[in-house]
Coordinates of C-alpha atoms and ligand atoms in Angstrom, one line a residue:
M7 CA -7.3 16.5 19.7
K8 CA -8.0 14.9 16.3
I9 CA -4.4 15.3 15.4
I10 CA -3.3 13.5 18.5
L11 CA -5.9 10.8 17.8
S12 CA -4.7 10.4 14.3
F13 CA -1.1 10.2 15.5
L14 CA -2.1 7.5 18.0
I15 CA -3.9 5.6 15.3
L16 CA -1.0 5.8 13.0
L17 CA 1.2 4.3 15.7
M18 CA -1.3 1.5 16.1
I19 CA -1.5 0.8 12.4
T20 CA 2.3 0.6 12.3
F21 CA 2.7 -1.4 15.5
S22 CA -0.5 -3.5 15.3
V23 CA 1.6 -6.1 13.5
V24 CA 4.8 -5.2 15.2
A25 CA 3.7 -6.4 18.6
Q26 CA 6.4 -9.1 19.1
Q27 CA 8.8 -7.8 16.5
D28 CA 12.3 -9.0 16.0
P29 CA 14.0 -5.7 16.4
G30 CA 16.1 -6.2 13.3
N31 CA 19.6 -4.9 12.6
Y32 CA 20.4 -1.2 13.1
D33 CA 24.1 -1.3 12.7
E34 CA 25.6 -0.5 9.3
A35 CA 28.8 -2.3 10.3
K36 CA 26.8 -5.6 10.7
I37 CA 25.5 -5.6 7.2
S38 CA 27.1 -8.5 5.3
P39 CA 28.3 -7.7 1.8
Y40 CA 25.6 -8.4 -0.7
T41 CA 25.3 -8.6 -4.5
L42 CA 22.4 -7.0 -6.3
P43 CA 21.0 -8.5 -9.5
D44 CA 21.7 -6.2 -12.5
P45 CA 18.4 -5.2 -14.1
L46 CA 20.2 -4.7 -17.4
V47 CA 21.5 -8.3 -17.6
F48 CA 19.2 -11.2 -18.4
N49 CA 18.9 -14.2 -16.2
N50 CA 21.1 -16.1 -18.7
G51 CA 23.9 -13.5 -18.4
S52 CA 23.3 -11.7 -21.7
K53 CA 23.2 -7.9 -21.7
V54 CA 20.3 -5.6 -22.5
I55 CA 21.4 -3.7 -25.6
T56 CA 18.2 -2.3 -27.2
N57 CA 14.9 -0.9 -25.9
K58 CA 13.3 -4.1 -27.2
D59 CA 15.7 -6.1 -25.1
W60 CA 14.7 -4.1 -22.1
E61 CA 11.0 -4.9 -22.6
K62 CA 12.0 -8.6 -22.6
R63 CA 14.1 -8.2 -19.6
R64 CA 11.4 -6.3 -17.8
K65 CA 9.0 -9.2 -18.4
E66 CA 11.6 -11.6 -16.9
I67 CA 12.0 -9.4 -13.8
Y68 CA 8.2 -8.9 -13.5
K69 CA 7.6 -12.7 -13.6
L70 CA 10.1 -13.2 -10.8
F71 CA 8.4 -10.5 -8.6
S72 CA 5.0 -12.1 -9.4
E73 CA 6.0 -15.7 -8.7
E74 CA 8.5 -15.2 -5.9
V75 CA 7.4 -12.0 -4.0
Y76 CA 3.9 -10.5 -4.4
G77 CA 2.0 -13.2 -6.2
V78 CA 0.5 -13.3 -9.7
I79 CA -2.2 -10.7 -10.3
P80 CA -4.9 -12.5 -12.4
S81 CA -6.0 -11.0 -15.6
W82 CA -9.2 -9.0 -15.6
K83 CA -12.0 -9.5 -18.1
G84 CA -14.9 -8.3 -16.0
E85 CA -16.9 -5.1 -16.2
I86 CA -17.2 -2.0 -14.0
K87 CA -20.4 0.0 -13.5
M88 CA -20.7 3.1 -11.4
T89 CA -23.3 4.9 -9.4
T90 CA -22.9 8.5 -8.1
V91 CA -23.6 8.4 -4.4
S92 CA -23.3 12.1 -3.8
R93 CA -22.2 15.2 -5.6
K94 CA -21.4 18.7 -4.2
E95 CA -20.0 21.5 -6.3
T96 CA -19.2 23.7 -3.4
A97 CA -17.1 21.4 -1.3
L98 CA -14.1 22.6 0.7
D99 CA -15.6 26.1 1.0
G100 CA -16.3 26.3 -2.7
L101 CA -12.8 25.3 -3.8
A102 CA -13.7 21.9 -5.3
T103 CA -16.4 19.6 -6.7
R104 CA -16.7 16.5 -4.6
E105 CA -18.2 13.2 -5.7
E106 CA -18.7 9.9 -4.0
V107 CA -18.8 7.2 -6.6
M108 CA -19.5 3.6 -6.0
L109 CA -17.8 1.2 -8.4
H110 CA -19.6 -2.1 -9.0
I111 CA -16.8 -4.4 -10.1
K112 CA -18.4 -7.4 -11.7
N113 CA -17.0 -10.7 -12.8
G114 CA -19.9 -12.8 -14.1
D115 CA -22.4 -13.0 -11.4
K116 CA -20.0 -11.9 -8.7
Q117 CA -19.6 -8.3 -7.6
L118 CA -17.4 -6.2 -5.4
N119 CA -18.5 -2.6 -4.5
V120 CA -15.9 0.0 -3.7
L121 CA -16.5 3.6 -2.7
L122 CA -14.4 6.4 -4.2
L123 CA -14.1 9.9 -2.8
I124 CA -13.2 12.4 -5.5
Y125 CA -12.3 16.0 -5.1
L126 CA -11.6 18.0 -8.3
P127 CA -10.6 21.6 -8.7
H128 CA -13.0 23.7 -10.8
S129 CA -11.5 23.7 -14.3
S130 CA -12.6 23.8 -17.9
K131 CA -9.8 21.4 -18.7
K132 CA -9.2 17.8 -17.6
V133 CA -7.2 17.7 -14.4
P134 CA -4.3 15.6 -13.2
V135 CA -5.0 13.6 -10.0
F136 CA -3.3 11.9 -7.1
L137 CA -4.8 8.5 -6.5
G138 CA -4.2 6.7 -3.3
Y139 CA -5.7 4.3 -0.7
N140 CA -6.6 5.4 2.8
F141 CA -6.4 3.2 5.8
Y142 CA -9.7 3.6 7.7
G143 CA -12.2 4.9 5.1
N144 CA -12.8 8.1 3.1
Q145 CA -14.4 9.8 6.1
T146 CA -11.0 10.0 7.8
I147 CA -9.2 12.1 5.2
T148 CA -11.2 15.3 5.4
S149 CA -13.0 17.3 8.1
E150 CA -16.1 17.6 5.9
P151 CA -18.8 16.0 8.1
D152 CA -21.0 14.6 5.3
I153 CA -18.8 11.9 3.8
T154 CA -20.2 8.4 3.7
L155 CA -18.7 6.2 6.4
T156 CA -16.9 3.5 4.5
P157 CA -19.0 0.4 4.2
G158 CA -15.9 -1.8 3.7
W159 CA -13.6 -3.6 6.1
V160 CA -11.5 -1.5 8.5
R161 CA -9.1 -2.5 11.2
N162 CA -10.6 -3.0 14.7
N163 CA -9.6 -0.4 17.1
N164 CA -11.1 -0.3 20.6
A165 CA -10.1 3.3 21.3
Y166 CA -12.2 4.4 18.4
K167 CA -15.0 2.0 19.0
I168 CA -14.3 0.1 15.8
T169 CA -15.4 -3.4 16.3
E170 CA -16.3 -6.1 13.8
H171 CA -14.4 -4.1 11.2
K172 CA -17.0 -1.5 10.7
A173 CA -16.1 2.2 10.5
T174 CA -17.4 4.6 13.1
E175 CA -18.4 8.3 13.4
A176 CA -15.4 8.7 15.8
S177 CA -13.0 8.1 12.9
R178 CA -14.1 11.2 10.9
G179 CA -11.2 13.5 10.0
L180 CA -8.6 11.4 11.8
F181 CA -6.1 11.6 8.9
V182 CA -6.6 15.1 7.7
T183 CA -2.9 15.9 8.1
M184 CA -2.0 13.0 5.8
W185 CA -4.3 14.4 3.1
P186 CA -4.0 18.2 2.7
V187 CA -6.8 18.2 0.2
K188 CA -7.3 22.0 0.0
D189 CA -3.6 22.6 -0.8
I190 CA -3.7 19.9 -3.4
I191 CA -6.8 21.4 -5.0
S192 CA -5.2 24.8 -4.9
R193 CA -2.3 23.5 -6.9
G194 CA -4.7 22.3 -9.6
Y195 CA -4.7 18.6 -8.8
G196 CA -7.6 16.4 -8.0
V197 CA -7.7 13.7 -5.2
V198 CA -9.1 10.2 -5.6
T199 CA -9.1 7.9 -2.6
L200 CA -10.7 4.8 -1.3
N201 CA -10.4 2.5 1.7
Y202 CA -7.9 -0.3 0.9
G203 CA -10.1 -2.7 2.9
D204 CA -12.8 -2.2 0.3
I205 CA -10.6 -4.2 -2.1
D206 CA -9.3 -6.8 0.3
P207 CA -9.3 -6.9 4.1
D208 CA -5.8 -6.6 5.6
D209 CA -6.3 -9.9 7.6
R210 CA -5.4 -13.5 7.7
D211 CA -8.6 -14.6 6.1
D212 CA -7.3 -17.3 3.8
F213 CA -8.0 -15.1 0.8
K214 CA -11.7 -15.7 1.0
N215 CA -13.0 -12.1 1.0
G216 CA -12.7 -8.9 -0.9
V217 CA -11.5 -9.3 -4.5
H218 CA -11.0 -13.0 -4.0
R219 CA -14.7 -13.4 -4.1
L220 CA -14.6 -12.4 -7.7
Y221 CA -12.3 -15.2 -8.9
N222 CA -12.6 -19.0 -8.5
E223 CA -9.2 -19.4 -7.0
K224 CA -7.1 -22.3 -6.0
H225 CA -4.5 -20.9 -3.8
D226 CA -1.0 -22.1 -4.6
S227 CA 2.6 -20.9 -3.9
T228 CA 2.4 -18.2 -6.6
S229 CA -1.1 -16.9 -5.8
W230 CA -1.6 -13.3 -5.1
G231 CA -1.0 -11.9 -1.6
K232 CA -2.8 -8.8 -0.4
I233 CA -0.3 -6.3 -1.9
S234 CA -1.2 -7.7 -5.3
S235 CA -4.9 -7.5 -4.5
W236 CA -4.5 -3.8 -3.6
A237 CA -2.4 -3.2 -6.7
W238 CA -5.2 -4.8 -8.7
G239 CA -7.7 -2.5 -7.1
L240 CA -5.8 0.6 -8.2
S241 CA -5.9 -0.7 -11.7
R242 CA -9.7 -1.1 -11.5
V243 CA -10.0 2.5 -10.2
M244 CA -7.9 3.5 -13.2
D245 CA -10.3 1.7 -15.5
Y246 CA -13.0 4.0 -14.1
L247 CA -10.8 7.2 -14.2
E248 CA -10.3 6.6 -17.9
T249 CA -14.0 7.1 -18.4
N250 CA -14.3 10.2 -16.3
S251 CA -14.3 13.2 -18.6
K252 CA -13.1 15.6 -16.0
I253 CA -9.9 13.7 -15.3
D254 CA -6.7 13.6 -17.3
A255 CA -6.1 9.9 -17.3
G256 CA -2.7 10.4 -18.8
K257 CA -1.6 12.2 -15.6
V258 CA -2.7 10.0 -12.8
A259 CA -0.1 9.9 -10.0
I260 CA -0.4 7.0 -7.5
L261 CA 0.9 7.2 -4.0
G262 CA 0.8 5.2 -0.9
H263 CA 2.2 5.1 2.6
S264 CA 4.0 2.2 4.2
R265 CA 2.3 -1.1 3.1
L266 CA 0.3 1.1 0.7
G267 CA 3.6 2.5 -0.6
K268 CA 4.7 -1.1 -1.3
T269 CA 1.4 -1.4 -3.1
A270 CA 1.9 1.8 -5.1
L271 CA 5.3 0.6 -6.4
W272 CA 3.9 -2.8 -7.4
A273 CA 0.9 -1.2 -9.0
G274 CA 3.1 1.1 -10.9
A275 CA 5.2 -1.8 -12.1
S276 CA 2.1 -3.8 -13.0
D277 CA 0.1 -1.1 -14.9
K278 CA 1.8 1.3 -17.3
R279 CA -1.2 3.6 -17.3
F280 CA 0.0 5.2 -14.0
A281 CA 2.0 8.2 -15.1
L282 CA 3.9 8.8 -11.9
V283 CA 4.4 6.7 -8.8
I284 CA 5.1 7.8 -5.2
S285 CA 6.3 5.6 -2.4
N286 CA 6.0 7.2 1.1
N287 CA 8.1 5.3 3.7
S288 CA 7.4 2.0 2.0
G289 CA 10.4 0.2 3.6
R290 CA 10.9 -3.5 3.5
V291 CA 9.7 -5.1 0.3
G292 CA 8.7 -1.6 -0.8
A293 CA 11.5 0.7 -1.9
A294 CA 14.2 -0.6 0.5
L295 CA 16.7 -3.2 -0.7
T296 CA 16.0 -6.6 0.8
K297 CA 19.5 -8.0 0.6
R298 CA 20.8 -5.1 2.7
I299 CA 19.7 -6.4 6.0
F300 CA 18.8 -3.4 8.0
G301 CA 15.6 -2.5 9.8
E302 CA 12.5 -4.7 9.5
P303 CA 13.6 -8.3 9.1
L304 CA 11.9 -10.7 6.7
D305 CA 11.4 -13.2 9.6
F306 CA 9.1 -10.6 11.2
M307 CA 7.1 -10.3 8.0
H308 CA 7.0 -14.1 7.7
E309 CA 5.5 -14.3 11.2
A310 CA 3.2 -11.3 11.2
I311 CA 2.2 -10.5 7.6
P312 CA 2.9 -13.4 5.3
F313 CA -0.5 -12.9 3.6
W314 CA 0.8 -9.6 2.0
F315 CA 3.0 -11.8 -0.3
C316 CA 2.8 -15.1 -2.2
D317 CA 3.6 -18.2 -0.3
N318 CA 6.9 -18.6 -2.3
F319 CA 8.3 -15.5 -0.6
A320 CA 8.6 -17.4 2.7
K321 CA 11.5 -19.4 1.4
Y322 CA 13.7 -16.3 1.4
T323 CA 13.3 -15.6 5.1
G324 CA 16.8 -15.6 6.5
K325 CA 18.0 -16.5 3.0
E326 CA 17.8 -13.0 1.4
S327 CA 20.9 -13.6 -0.7
L328 CA 18.9 -16.3 -2.6
L329 CA 16.2 -13.9 -3.8
P330 CA 16.5 -13.6 -7.6
V331 CA 15.4 -10.0 -7.5
D332 CA 15.8 -6.9 -5.3
Q333 CA 13.7 -3.8 -4.9
H334 CA 15.7 -1.5 -7.1
E335 CA 14.3 -3.7 -9.9
L336 CA 10.8 -2.9 -8.8
I337 CA 11.6 0.8 -9.3
A338 CA 13.4 0.0 -12.6
M339 CA 10.2 -1.7 -13.9
I340 CA 8.4 1.7 -13.6
A341 CA 10.9 3.3 -16.0
P342 CA 10.7 5.5 -17.9
R343 CA 7.9 6.9 -15.9
P344 CA 8.8 9.2 -13.0
V345 CA 9.0 7.6 -9.6
Y346 CA 9.5 9.4 -6.2
V347 CA 10.7 7.7 -3.1
A348 CA 10.4 9.4 0.3
S349 CA 12.0 8.3 3.6
A350 CA 11.8 9.7 7.1
Q351 CA 14.9 10.1 9.3
E352 CA 13.5 8.4 12.4
D353 CA 11.8 5.6 10.3
L354 CA 14.7 3.1 10.7
W355 CA 12.3 0.2 10.5
A356 CA 11.8 1.1 6.9
D357 CA 15.6 1.5 6.2
P358 CA 15.9 5.0 4.7
K359 CA 19.3 4.3 3.3
G360 CA 18.1 1.1 1.7
E361 CA 15.3 3.1 0.1
F362 CA 17.8 5.6 -1.2
L363 CA 20.1 2.8 -2.5
S364 CA 17.2 1.3 -4.5
C365 CA 17.0 4.7 -6.4
V366 CA 20.7 4.7 -7.1
N367 CA 20.6 1.1 -8.4
A368 CA 17.5 1.7 -10.5
S369 CA 19.0 4.7 -12.1
P370 CA 21.0 2.8 -14.9
V371 CA 17.7 1.6 -16.4
Y372 CA 16.4 5.2 -16.5
Q373 CA 19.6 6.4 -18.0
F374 CA 19.5 3.7 -20.5
L375 CA 15.9 4.6 -21.5
V376 CA 15.6 8.3 -21.1
K377 CA 19.2 9.5 -20.2
E378 CA 18.0 11.0 -17.0
G379 CA 17.9 8.8 -13.9
F380 CA 18.7 9.6 -10.3
P381 CA 20.8 12.7 -10.0
V382 CA 22.9 11.9 -6.9
A383 CA 25.1 9.1 -5.7
A384 CA 25.3 10.1 -2.0
M385 CA 22.4 10.5 0.3
P386 CA 21.1 14.1 0.3
P387 CA 20.8 16.0 3.6
V388 CA 17.5 15.9 5.3
N389 CA 14.8 18.0 3.8
H390 CA 16.7 18.5 0.6
P391 CA 14.7 16.8 -2.2
V392 CA 16.4 15.7 -5.3
F393 CA 14.5 15.5 -8.6
G394 CA 15.5 13.5 -11.7
T395 CA 13.2 11.0 -13.4
I396 CA 13.7 9.4 -10.0
G397 CA 13.1 11.8 -7.1
Y398 CA 13.9 11.3 -3.5
H399 CA 13.9 13.0 -0.1
I400 CA 14.5 12.1 3.5
R401 CA 12.7 14.4 5.8
T402 CA 13.0 14.9 9.6
G403 CA 10.5 13.0 11.7
K404 CA 8.8 9.7 11.9
H405 CA 6.9 7.2 9.8
D406 CA 4.0 9.3 8.5
V407 CA 2.8 11.4 5.5
T408 CA 3.2 15.1 6.2
P409 CA 2.3 18.3 4.5
Y410 CA 6.1 18.6 3.7
D411 CA 5.9 15.2 1.8
W412 CA 3.0 16.5 -0.2
Q413 CA 4.7 19.7 -1.1
C414 CA 7.5 17.6 -2.6
Y415 CA 5.1 15.3 -4.4
M416 CA 3.3 18.2 -6.0
N417 CA 6.5 19.9 -7.0
F418 CA 7.7 16.7 -8.5
A419 CA 4.4 16.2 -10.4
D420 CA 4.6 19.8 -11.6
F421 CA 8.1 19.2 -12.8
H422 CA 7.2 16.1 -14.8
F423 CA 3.6 16.8 -15.9
K424 CA 4.4 20.3 -17.2
R425 CA 7.3 18.9 -19.2
K426 CA 5.0 16.3 -20.6
S427 CA 2.5 19.0 -21.7
K428 CA 5.1 20.9 -23.7
Ligands
GCU4 C1 4.5 -2.7 9.7 C2 5.2 -3.5 8.7 C3 5.8 -2.7 7.6 C4 4.7 -1.8 7.0 C5 4.0 -1.0 8.1 C6 2.8 -0.3 7.6 O1 5.4 -1.9 10.4 O2 6.2 -4.3 9.3 O3 6.4 -3.5 6.6 O4 5.3 -0.9 6.0 O5 3.5 -2.0 9.0 O6 2.2 -0.5 6.6 O7 2.3 0.5 8.4

């Protein structure tokens, strides 16, 4: 029953903003020829020759993404305090230690509280972790009944009695299939998660809530949209993880699904402390190329979810060719750190082929920096992951995070983190 409910909720999350969607283009033959910017060529036409050049070029690309796509993430000079809300050493039938930690993120006299749920395998050494947001609160990701209901903003959902954006008992365990915590713990990884609404509500709220309360903002055309807020939030969690003596802060893998996959990529580009980045079905303005017009159209985003981006981004609606960047450069900015992109065969809205092509076109930057980029030029068959410093798979099925996806992520993390330990 829970699994059916979670599937229905997933559909609602996906389609809540898709109600009157422009169906978009689903015909390869109708894609007009497009030119991608070369990440290894500066805006003035000169070429990247040295690693130092790349750092400069990377800044140039980052500025364009900040000012034209996601919005500028403001610098952070505040402080973070924590309180332990609960601790259990025999969680998950004794497999893990579980902690709920409240972060009090303070900027002067302003404060934002966010609640982390942390599962760690028993180990005498520091452990690597997967860090990712959840959609409806920490209580949704596990069937353990004693997790604190998220106090933060959640999407209203009549079927689950969620009104006024407050989580309910009915939402417990709804997303367990998206978070196979026992498997992850058994593989030696910890899990750190939090509700994305704790950082910033996913709403048209004129940027008045969540993290925006911490800053005295004047909203302008380059101000941060919600994806930047959520990326900022992952960095604040990282600030805390660096102080946790049980966690190997040099091996924090971030992952996210869909809008949170877009967020994971942008967070990975924005904060070099994230050792590995995973995009699950992130689609348009995530891993998929924007200039390749297939699947979700920008005019849909402009109508339904403009607040995910900065206001400047609106000017590219229907004028994708004018965008000074494309999403392969978002991946390239994560180089030389490993990045994994996952698509789903039936998730045409997210343009699986466009996600794949971003990996292909980010590869030259990885090759330039570490010799090993993306190992294939043609799309692999379904359920055949490919691993280089960039990894990719397209699996059978729909827009979702499945145990299969997680197996691939853990294999990819093993592949890179073990090499790093040698
Ligand atoms: C909508 C949106 C996508 C997004 C998805 C999600 O479908 O159009 O861009 O990835 O929601 O986050 O679930």
